[in-house]
Coordinates of C-alpha atoms in Angstrom, one line a residue:
Chain A
M218 CA 15.8 -11.3 -1.3
R219 CA 18.2 -9.1 1.3
G220 CA 19.8 -7.1 -1.6
S221 CA 16.4 -6.2 -2.8
K222 CA 15.4 -4.7 1.0
L223 CA 18.7 -3.6 1.4
S224 CA 17.8 -0.9 -2.1
Q225 CA 14.3 -0.8 -0.5
F226 CA 16.0 1.2 2.3
G227 CA 18.2 2.9 -0.2
Q228 CA 15.6 4.0 -2.1
Q229 CA 13.8 5.3 1.5
T230 CA 17.0 7.2 2.3
F231 CA 17.3 8.5 -1.4
F232 CA 14.1 10.0 -1.8
V233 CA 12.9 11.1 1.8
G234 CA 16.4 11.6 3.5
P235 CA 17.7 14.9 2.4
A236 CA 13.9 16.3 3.1
L237 CA 13.1 14.8 6.4
L238 CA 17.0 15.7 7.6
F239 CA 15.9 19.1 6.8
F240 CA 12.4 19.3 8.8
T241 CA 14.4 17.2 11.3
L242 CA 17.1 20.0 12.1
I243 CA 14.9 22.9 11.3
T244 CA 11.8 22.1 13.1
I245 CA 11.7 19.0 15.5
I246 CA 14.7 19.1 16.7
P247 CA 13.7 23.4 17.4
F248 CA 10.1 22.7 18.9
L249 CA 12.2 20.4 21.4
M250 CA 14.5 22.5 22.3
G251 CA 11.9 24.9 22.5
M252 CA 9.9 23.4 24.9
Y253 CA 12.2 22.5 27.2
Y254 CA 14.1 26.2 26.6
S255 CA 10.6 27.4 28.0
F256 CA 11.7 25.9 31.9
T257 CA 15.0 27.5 32.2
D258 CA 15.9 31.4 32.1
W259 CA 18.1 31.0 29.3
N260 CA 19.2 34.7 28.4
G261 CA 19.9 33.8 24.5
V262 CA 24.3 34.2 25.2
S263 CA 25.4 32.0 28.3
G264 CA 26.4 28.5 28.6
N265 CA 24.6 28.8 32.3
V266 CA 20.8 27.3 32.0
S267 CA 19.4 26.4 34.9
W268 CA 16.1 24.8 34.8
V269 CA 13.3 26.8 36.6
G270 CA 10.1 24.9 36.6
A271 CA 7.0 26.3 36.1
D272 CA 8.1 30.2 36.4
N273 CA 8.2 31.2 32.9
F274 CA 4.4 30.4 32.9
T275 CA 3.9 32.2 36.5
A276 CA 5.5 34.8 35.1
I277 CA 3.1 35.5 32.1
F278 CA 0.2 35.1 33.3
T279 CA 0.5 36.7 37.0
N280 CA 2.6 39.3 36.4
D281 CA 3.1 40.2 32.4
P282 CA 0.8 43.0 31.7
D283 CA 2.3 44.0 28.1
F284 CA 2.0 40.2 26.6
W285 CA -1.8 40.5 27.6
S286 CA -1.9 43.8 26.3
S287 CA -0.1 42.6 23.0
F288 CA -2.8 39.2 23.4
W289 CA -5.5 41.6 23.0
F290 CA -4.1 43.6 19.9
T291 CA -4.2 40.1 18.1
V292 CA -7.6 38.8 19.0
R293 CA -9.5 42.1 18.3
F294 CA -7.8 42.5 14.8
T295 CA -7.6 38.9 13.9
V296 CA -11.5 39.3 14.3
L297 CA -11.7 42.2 12.2
G298 CA -9.3 40.9 9.7
V299 CA -10.8 38.0 9.1
V300 CA -13.9 39.1 8.4
L301 CA -13.8 42.3 6.1
T302 CA -10.8 40.3 4.7
N303 CA -12.6 37.3 3.9
I304 CA -15.8 39.8 3.1
V305 CA -14.1 42.0 0.5
G306 CA -12.1 38.8 -1.2
F307 CA -15.2 37.5 -1.9
F308 CA -17.6 39.7 -2.7
L309 CA -14.3 41.1 -5.7
A310 CA -14.8 37.6 -6.4
Y311 CA -18.5 37.2 -6.8
F312 CA -18.3 40.3 -9.2
L313 CA -15.3 39.5 -10.4
T314 CA -17.0 36.3 -12.2
K315 CA -19.4 38.3 -13.5
P316 CA -18.2 37.7 -17.5
L317 CA -16.9 42.2 -17.4
K318 CA -15.0 43.0 -20.5
T319 CA -12.1 44.2 -17.8
R320 CA -12.3 41.4 -15.3
N321 CA -8.7 39.5 -16.4
M322 CA -7.3 43.0 -15.7
L323 CA -9.7 43.9 -12.8
R324 CA -8.2 40.5 -11.1
T325 CA -4.4 41.3 -11.8
I326 CA -4.6 44.8 -9.6
F327 CA -6.8 43.6 -6.8
F328 CA -4.1 40.2 -6.2
M329 CA -1.1 43.3 -6.5
P330 CA -0.7 44.0 -3.4
N331 CA 0.1 40.3 -1.9
V332 CA 3.1 39.8 -4.0
I333 CA 4.5 42.5 -1.9
G334 CA 6.6 41.7 0.8
G335 CA 4.1 43.6 4.1
L336 CA 7.3 45.2 5.3
L337 CA 7.8 46.8 1.7
L338 CA 3.9 47.9 2.0
G339 CA 4.1 49.3 5.3
F340 CA 7.2 51.4 4.6
I341 CA 4.8 52.7 1.6
W342 CA 1.6 52.6 3.5
Q343 CA 3.5 54.5 6.4
F344 CA 3.9 57.6 3.3
I345 CA 0.6 57.7 2.3
F346 CA -0.6 58.1 5.7
I347 CA 1.6 60.9 6.8
K348 CA 1.8 62.5 3.5
G349 CA -1.0 61.1 1.5
F350 CA -3.8 61.9 4.0
A351 CA -2.3 65.3 4.7
T352 CA -2.3 67.0 1.4
M353 CA -6.0 64.2 0.6
G354 CA -7.3 66.2 3.4
D355 CA -6.4 70.1 2.4
I356 CA -7.4 69.1 -1.1
T357 CA -11.6 67.7 -0.2
G358 CA -11.3 69.3 3.8
W359 CA -12.9 65.1 4.7
S360 CA -11.5 65.2 8.6
F361 CA -11.2 61.4 8.2
F362 CA -7.6 61.6 6.2
N363 CA -6.5 65.0 9.6
L364 CA -6.7 62.0 11.9
P365 CA -3.3 61.0 13.4
W366 CA -3.3 58.1 11.8
L367 CA -0.5 56.7 13.0
G368 CA 0.4 58.9 16.7
D369 CA -2.7 57.2 18.6
A370 CA -3.7 53.8 19.5
T371 CA -7.2 53.4 18.2
T372 CA -6.5 54.9 14.5
G373 CA -3.3 53.3 14.7
F374 CA -5.4 50.1 15.1
W375 CA -7.7 50.8 12.1
A376 CA -4.4 51.7 9.7
I377 CA -2.9 48.4 10.4
V378 CA -6.8 46.7 9.7
M379 CA -7.0 49.0 6.5
V380 CA -3.3 48.0 5.2
F381 CA -3.9 44.4 5.9
V382 CA -7.6 44.3 4.2
W383 CA -6.0 45.9 0.9
Q384 CA -3.2 43.0 1.0
S385 CA -4.6 40.1 2.1
S386 CA -8.5 40.7 0.3
G387 CA -7.2 39.5 -3.4
Y388 CA -5.7 35.7 -2.0
L389 CA -8.5 35.3 -0.8
M390 CA -10.6 36.2 -4.1
V391 CA -8.5 34.0 -6.2
I392 CA -9.7 31.1 -3.6
Y393 CA -13.2 32.3 -3.5
I394 CA -13.2 32.6 -7.6
A395 CA -11.5 29.3 -7.5
S396 CA -15.0 28.0 -5.7
L397 CA -17.6 30.2 -7.8
S398 CA -16.4 28.9 -11.1
N399 CA -17.5 25.4 -9.5
V400 CA -21.0 26.0 -9.2
S401 CA -23.1 24.8 -11.8
K402 CA -24.7 26.5 -14.0
E403 CA -27.5 24.6 -14.1
V404 CA -28.3 24.9 -10.3
L405 CA -28.3 28.9 -10.7
E406 CA -30.3 29.3 -13.9
A407 CA -32.8 26.4 -12.1
A408 CA -33.0 29.3 -9.1
E409 CA -34.0 32.2 -11.5
I410 CA -36.5 29.9 -13.0
D411 CA -37.9 30.1 -10.2
G412 CA -38.2 33.8 -9.1
A413 CA -35.7 33.5 -7.0
S414 CA -33.8 37.3 -6.1
R415 CA -30.1 37.5 -5.9
M416 CA -29.8 37.7 -2.8
Q417 CA -31.8 34.7 -2.0
V418 CA -29.2 33.2 -4.8
L419 CA -26.8 34.1 -2.9
R420 CA -27.7 33.4 0.6
S421 CA -29.8 29.8 -0.5
I422 CA -27.2 28.9 -3.2
I423 CA -23.9 29.5 -3.3
V424 CA -22.7 30.5 0.0
P425 CA -23.6 27.1 1.4
L426 CA -22.0 25.1 -2.1
I427 CA -18.8 27.1 -1.7
M428 CA -18.6 26.5 2.4
P429 CA -15.4 24.5 1.7
A430 CA -14.1 27.9 0.4
V431 CA -14.9 29.9 3.3
T432 CA -13.3 26.6 5.9
I433 CA -9.9 27.3 4.0
G434 CA -10.3 31.3 3.9
L435 CA -10.8 31.9 7.8
F436 CA -7.9 29.1 8.4
L437 CA -5.6 31.5 6.2
A438 CA -6.3 34.8 7.5
I439 CA -6.2 33.4 11.2
S440 CA -3.1 32.3 11.0
W441 CA -1.9 35.7 9.1
S442 CA -3.0 37.5 11.4
F443 CA -2.0 35.7 14.4
K444 CA 1.5 35.4 13.1
M445 CA 1.5 39.1 11.7
F446 CA 4.7 40.9 12.3
D447 CA 6.6 42.8 9.1
L448 CA 3.4 45.3 8.8
N449 CA 3.5 46.4 12.5
L450 CA 6.8 47.0 12.6
S451 CA 7.4 48.9 9.1
L452 CA 3.7 50.7 10.0
T453 CA 4.1 51.7 13.4
K454 CA 7.4 49.9 15.2
G455 CA 4.4 48.6 17.7
G456 CA 3.6 51.8 18.7
P457 CA 2.3 54.2 20.0
F458 CA 3.2 52.6 24.1
K459 CA 2.7 49.4 22.3
S460 CA -0.9 49.8 21.7
T461 CA -0.5 48.1 18.2
E462 CA 2.8 45.2 19.0
S463 CA 1.4 41.9 18.1
V464 CA 1.8 38.7 20.4
A465 CA 4.5 38.1 17.5
M466 CA 6.3 41.3 18.3
N467 CA 6.1 40.6 22.1
I468 CA 8.3 37.3 21.7
Y469 CA 10.8 38.7 19.3
N470 CA 10.6 41.9 21.8
E471 CA 11.0 39.5 24.8
A472 CA 13.5 37.2 23.4
F473 CA 16.2 39.5 21.4
L474 CA 15.8 42.5 23.3
N475 CA 15.6 42.4 26.5
N476 CA 17.5 38.7 26.3
R477 CA 15.3 36.8 27.7
Y478 CA 15.0 33.7 25.7
G479 CA 13.8 31.1 28.1
L480 CA 10.7 33.8 28.9
G481 CA 10.8 33.7 25.0
T482 CA 10.1 30.0 23.8
A483 CA 7.9 30.4 26.9
K484 CA 5.5 32.7 25.5
A485 CA 6.6 31.8 21.7
L486 CA 4.8 27.6 23.3
L487 CA 2.0 29.5 24.6
F488 CA 1.0 31.3 21.5
F489 CA 1.8 28.0 19.5
L490 CA -1.3 26.1 21.8
I491 CA -3.7 29.1 21.3
V492 CA -3.5 29.2 17.3
A493 CA -3.6 25.6 17.3
I494 CA -7.1 25.2 19.4
I495 CA -8.7 28.5 17.7
T496 CA -7.3 27.1 13.9
V497 CA -8.5 23.2 15.2
I498 CA -12.0 24.7 16.3
Q499 CA -12.8 27.1 13.4
V500 CA -12.4 24.0 10.8
R501 CA -14.6 21.7 12.5
V502 CA -16.8 24.7 12.7
T503 CA -17.0 25.5 9.2
K504 CA -16.7 22.0 7.7
S505 CA -19.4 21.1 9.7
K506 CA -21.1 23.5 7.4
E507 CA -20.0 22.0 4.2
V508 CA -22.7 20.5 2.3
E509 CA -22.6 18.0 -0.8
A510 CA -23.7 19.8 -4.2
Chain B
M78 CA -35.8 42.2 -21.8
K79 CA -34.6 40.6 -18.9
A80 CA -31.3 40.1 -20.6
K81 CA -31.2 44.2 -21.4
S82 CA -31.5 44.5 -17.2
K83 CA -28.4 41.7 -17.2
G84 CA -26.3 44.0 -19.9
R85 CA -26.7 47.1 -17.9
W86 CA -26.5 45.1 -14.0
N87 CA -22.8 44.3 -15.8
I88 CA -21.8 47.5 -17.1
G89 CA -23.1 49.0 -13.5
I90 CA -20.5 46.3 -11.8
E91 CA -18.3 46.9 -14.0
V92 CA -17.6 50.8 -13.8
L93 CA -17.9 50.1 -10.0
M94 CA -14.8 47.4 -9.6
I95 CA -13.0 50.0 -12.0
L96 CA -12.9 52.8 -9.4
L97 CA -11.9 50.3 -6.5
A98 CA -9.1 49.4 -8.7
L99 CA -8.0 52.8 -9.2
L100 CA -8.8 52.7 -5.5
F101 CA -6.7 50.4 -4.3
L102 CA -3.6 51.1 -6.9
S103 CA -3.6 54.7 -5.1
P104 CA -1.1 54.3 -3.0
F105 CA 1.2 52.9 -5.9
Y106 CA 0.6 56.1 -7.6
F107 CA 1.7 58.3 -4.6
L108 CA 5.4 55.9 -4.3
L109 CA 5.6 56.4 -8.1
A110 CA 4.3 60.7 -8.5
N111 CA 6.4 61.3 -5.5
S112 CA 10.2 59.0 -5.7
V113 CA 10.6 62.0 -8.7
K114 CA 9.7 64.9 -6.7
S115 CA 12.6 67.0 -5.0
F116 CA 11.9 67.2 -1.1
G117 CA 10.2 70.6 -1.0
E118 CA 7.6 69.5 -3.4
I119 CA 6.8 66.0 -1.8
L120 CA 6.0 68.4 1.3
S121 CA 3.8 70.7 -1.0
N122 CA 2.0 68.5 -2.2
A123 CA 1.6 64.6 -2.6
A124 CA -1.3 64.2 -4.6
S125 CA 0.1 66.5 -7.8
W126 CA 1.9 64.5 -11.2
P127 CA 5.7 65.8 -10.2
Q128 CA 6.6 69.0 -11.9
E129 CA 10.1 68.2 -12.7
F130 CA 11.2 64.2 -13.1
M131 CA 14.3 64.3 -10.4
W132 CA 15.8 60.2 -11.8
S133 CA 18.9 61.9 -9.9
N134 CA 17.1 60.3 -6.9
Y135 CA 16.8 57.0 -7.9
T136 CA 20.3 57.3 -8.3
N137 CA 21.1 58.6 -4.9
A138 CA 18.9 55.9 -3.5
W139 CA 20.7 52.8 -4.9
K140 CA 24.1 53.7 -4.6
L141 CA 23.6 54.8 -1.0
A142 CA 21.1 51.6 0.1
R143 CA 23.8 48.9 -1.8
F144 CA 20.5 48.0 -3.7
S145 CA 22.6 46.0 -6.3
E146 CA 24.4 44.0 -4.3
A147 CA 21.1 43.3 -2.3
F148 CA 19.4 42.7 -5.3
R149 CA 22.0 40.3 -6.2
N150 CA 22.8 38.7 -2.3
S151 CA 18.4 38.1 -2.2
L152 CA 18.4 36.2 -6.1
I153 CA 21.0 34.0 -4.9
V154 CA 19.1 33.3 -1.8
T155 CA 16.0 32.8 -3.2
I156 CA 16.7 30.7 -6.3
I157 CA 19.1 28.2 -4.0
S158 CA 16.2 27.7 -1.6
V159 CA 13.6 26.8 -4.1
V160 CA 15.7 24.6 -6.5
L161 CA 16.5 22.3 -3.0
I162 CA 13.1 23.0 -1.7
S163 CA 11.1 21.5 -5.4
L164 CA 13.1 19.0 -5.5
F165 CA 13.6 17.2 -2.1
S166 CA 9.4 17.4 -1.7
A167 CA 9.2 16.3 -5.0
M168 CA 11.2 13.2 -4.0
A169 CA 10.3 12.6 -1.0
A170 CA 6.1 13.1 -1.8
Y171 CA 6.9 10.6 -4.5
R172 CA 8.3 7.6 -2.4
M173 CA 5.7 8.2 0.3
V174 CA 3.1 7.8 -2.1
R175 CA 5.0 5.2 -3.9
A176 CA 6.0 3.3 -0.8
N177 CA 3.2 3.7 1.7
T178 CA 4.4 2.5 4.7
R179 CA 3.0 3.1 7.9
F180 CA 6.9 5.9 8.3
N181 CA 5.9 7.0 5.5
Q182 CA 2.2 7.3 6.7
I183 CA 3.1 8.7 9.8
L184 CA 5.7 10.8 8.3
L185 CA 3.3 12.9 5.9
L186 CA 0.8 13.3 9.4
L187 CA 3.7 15.1 10.8
F188 CA 4.9 17.4 7.8
V189 CA 1.1 18.4 7.9
A190 CA 0.6 19.3 11.8
A191 CA 3.9 21.1 11.2
M192 CA 1.7 23.6 8.7
V193 CA -0.1 25.0 11.8
V194 CA 3.3 25.4 14.6
P195 CA 3.9 29.3 13.5
F196 CA 7.6 29.9 12.9
Q197 CA 7.6 32.6 16.1
T198 CA 7.3 29.5 18.4
I199 CA 10.2 27.7 17.1
M200 CA 12.6 30.7 16.1
I201 CA 14.0 31.7 18.5
P202 CA 15.9 27.8 19.0
I203 CA 16.5 27.7 15.0
L204 CA 19.3 30.3 15.4
K205 CA 20.7 27.9 18.3
V206 CA 20.7 25.5 15.7
V207 CA 22.4 27.6 13.4
N208 CA 24.8 28.4 15.7
I209 CA 26.0 24.5 16.6
L210 CA 25.9 24.0 13.0
G211 CA 28.5 27.0 12.4
V212 CA 26.9 28.5 9.7
N213 CA 25.0 31.1 11.3
N214 CA 25.9 34.4 9.4
S215 CA 25.6 32.9 6.3
F216 CA 24.4 32.1 2.8
A217 CA 24.3 28.7 4.0
G218 CA 22.0 29.4 7.8
L219 CA 19.1 31.0 5.7
I220 CA 18.7 28.2 3.2
I221 CA 18.8 25.7 5.3
S222 CA 16.4 27.4 7.4
N223 CA 14.4 28.1 4.1
L224 CA 14.4 24.2 4.0
G225 CA 13.0 23.4 6.9
L226 CA 9.6 25.6 6.8
S227 CA 8.9 25.0 3.5
I228 CA 9.2 21.6 2.6
P229 CA 6.3 20.4 4.6
M230 CA 3.6 22.2 2.7
A231 CA 5.1 21.7 -0.6
I232 CA 6.0 17.7 0.3
F233 CA 1.7 18.5 0.8
L234 CA 0.7 19.4 -2.1
F235 CA 3.1 16.8 -4.1
H236 CA 2.3 14.8 -2.4
G237 CA -1.5 15.0 -3.6
F238 CA -0.8 15.7 -6.9
I239 CA 1.3 12.5 -7.2
K240 CA -1.6 10.4 -6.6
S241 CA -3.1 11.2 -9.7
V242 CA -0.3 10.6 -11.4
P243 CA -0.3 6.9 -13.6
L244 CA 1.6 4.2 -12.0
E245 CA 2.0 3.0 -15.6
I246 CA 4.2 5.3 -17.0
E247 CA 6.9 4.1 -14.7
E248 CA 6.3 0.7 -14.7
A249 CA 7.3 0.5 -18.4
A250 CA 10.7 3.1 -17.7
T251 CA 11.3 0.2 -14.9
V252 CA 10.8 -2.9 -17.2
D253 CA 12.7 -0.9 -20.2
G254 CA 16.0 -1.4 -18.1
C255 CA 15.2 2.3 -16.0
N256 CA 16.3 1.8 -12.1
P257 CA 14.1 4.0 -9.6
I258 CA 16.1 7.2 -9.7
S259 CA 16.6 7.3 -13.6
A260 CA 13.0 6.5 -13.7
F261 CA 11.9 9.5 -11.2
F262 CA 14.7 12.2 -12.7
R263 CA 13.1 10.8 -16.2
I264 CA 9.5 10.0 -16.4
V265 CA 8.1 11.9 -13.1
L266 CA 10.2 14.7 -12.3
P267 CA 9.3 16.2 -16.0
L268 CA 4.8 15.1 -15.1
L269 CA 5.0 16.9 -12.1
K270 CA 5.5 20.3 -14.5
P271 CA 2.2 21.5 -12.7
M272 CA 2.9 21.5 -9.9
L273 CA 6.1 21.8 -9.4
M274 CA 5.8 26.1 -11.1
T275 CA 3.0 25.9 -8.1
I276 CA 5.3 25.3 -5.8
I277 CA 8.8 27.4 -7.5
V278 CA 6.7 29.9 -7.6
L279 CA 4.5 30.4 -4.5
N280 CA 8.4 29.6 -2.4
A281 CA 10.0 32.5 -4.5
L282 CA 7.5 35.2 -3.5
G283 CA 8.0 34.2 0.1
I284 CA 11.5 33.5 0.6
W285 CA 12.1 36.6 -1.7
N286 CA 9.2 39.0 0.5
D287 CA 11.0 37.8 4.2
Y288 CA 12.3 40.1 6.5
L289 CA 11.8 38.0 10.3
L290 CA 14.1 35.3 9.5
P291 CA 16.5 37.0 7.3
S292 CA 17.3 39.7 9.5
L293 CA 18.0 37.0 12.9
I294 CA 20.5 34.6 10.7
L295 CA 22.1 37.7 8.4
Q296 CA 24.1 40.2 10.5
A297 CA 26.8 41.2 7.9
P298 CA 25.8 44.4 6.0
G299 CA 26.8 42.8 2.7
L300 CA 24.9 39.5 3.5
R301 CA 21.6 42.1 3.5
T302 CA 19.2 41.0 0.9
I303 CA 16.5 43.3 -0.3
P304 CA 14.2 43.7 2.9
L305 CA 17.0 44.0 5.0
A306 CA 18.9 46.5 2.8
T307 CA 15.4 48.5 2.8
F308 CA 14.6 48.8 6.2
S309 CA 18.4 50.0 7.5
F310 CA 18.0 52.1 4.8
F311 CA 14.6 53.6 6.1
G312 CA 15.8 53.2 9.4
Q313 CA 18.7 55.8 8.2
Y314 CA 16.6 58.3 6.0
T315 CA 13.1 58.2 7.9
K316 CA 10.9 61.0 6.6
Q317 CA 13.4 62.1 4.2
W318 CA 11.0 61.0 1.1
D319 CA 13.1 61.9 -1.7
M320 CA 15.8 59.1 -0.5
A321 CA 13.2 56.6 0.4
L322 CA 10.6 56.5 -1.7
P323 CA 13.4 55.5 -4.4
A324 CA 14.5 53.0 -2.7
L325 CA 11.3 51.5 -1.9
T326 CA 10.2 51.8 -5.8
L327 CA 13.9 49.8 -6.1
G328 CA 12.5 47.0 -3.7
V329 CA 9.0 46.8 -5.1
A330 CA 9.6 46.8 -8.6
P331 CA 11.8 42.9 -9.4
I332 CA 8.7 41.3 -7.7
V333 CA 6.0 43.3 -9.4
I334 CA 8.0 42.4 -12.8
F335 CA 7.8 38.7 -11.8
Y336 CA 4.5 38.9 -10.2
L337 CA 3.7 40.1 -14.1
F338 CA 5.4 37.4 -15.7
M339 CA 4.7 34.7 -13.8
Q340 CA 0.9 35.4 -12.7
R341 CA -0.8 32.7 -14.6
Y342 CA 1.2 29.8 -12.3
I343 CA 0.4 32.3 -8.8
V344 CA -2.9 32.5 -9.8
E345 CA -3.1 28.3 -10.6
G346 CA -1.1 27.7 -8.0
I347 CA -3.3 29.3 -5.0
A348 CA -6.5 28.0 -6.6
A349 CA -4.9 23.8 -6.6
G350 CA -3.3 25.0 -3.3
S351 CA -6.3 25.7 -2.0
V352 CA -8.6 22.9 -2.9
K353 CA -5.9 20.5 -1.9
G354 CA -5.9 22.1 1.6

């Protein structure tokens, strides 16, 4: 009896132990430490860490316009990025579930930007915005190409949105393809026999049936755009004049450039709360729209 | 009549999608075509086909970016991290499914909750932990961090998958004298292959492409992974496109080749992961 108890414990330790150890070290402990440091004036280097109460949070709310402008950038970016990537991803999937000859090749191409990291993609596009667009402007004479793409707050914002949509919609396409191929052929045929137009079928049958995929698509796009860092860094470095600085970048700069780790962790904790609240609300809302086929 | 109009509609879509695909690929055309031009030609016409192929751009970039070193470093970090992530997550998920105790139920909840925590929220204290463990500025530090960050998602995916693996085969193995550990490695692990491939491929992509975490942990130039080497090279040769573009191409090539070979697993993995999520 005792022996079997011990062996249950032994099995638990052997199988779950390693995973739990690394998870505790790298997620649980840092999370708890972050909570502590957010109430201190830690500078990351010195051993002197003193408790400052809610001072960091007061400072963020009353005296940190840069944080709030980066927050506002991130919110605007998230709204546009989430809507555009999901729409583009859905329509790519919608057309690529039709019987096209080049279907598989097209799917491969649309997904490709996704496998390359945001940092390298940002550098590639930096070249295109600076040199490629200028050349295209000379050839076509279109003023669109001659805008100051990375040199101005408005166009810089749109430049990042453009690259983000190019990069991410292929991933969402894959999710929507998986979901669309589960929509039953009988239902679609029945609708066609009843004389429903393509738009009616799309709006009244397909979209409601793939709501689980919409839940996931929105969830993923929200978390990607909220956490955005690499793309801004390589494309604009957050400039000009911090106009394209994301929250993730603001936290990074506070901790590693200004050496205010305490303030940085306070921002990071606030960031976590905002992301958690928004994702919970989003999942609840879209889940409530899901229907049983 | 109806079939005919359907066929025409499909051809129209096909042409439209091919044009869109070309537009999607155009950044890669700009990258590749200009990577073999002389600096003067890049400046005078970035859209044209190269007049003369300057392959020396590549050899210069290869040497100056210390690319072979970066490639090796990326390979070491990615392979070790991915092997350990898959192994430890499969083991934990297996036990958590088969011994559905209160403790394991709470643990699963904790793993799921951790997936919502943005990396930026914990990155500053992670560095502190890595320092305390004495593995800062080393592959060990980066690998340990990758493990801690990727294990929750992998356990979650394995957990869903293992629930559908029948118990009978293991029971038969136990009757035949297998202990739980050898039953796992010899019977269960091979059955997990589809989900295993998914987890390997998705984590390999994420870890290979990661910039932020390696940039915080690996300071010594000799330890640079490909994104780090590209970043510092780009900083040094900003606007010297005949150097920067071949370096970028070299950085992009391995992952694109990997994708073209593994795309079936990547696409299936995303689809499977999203259904579970």
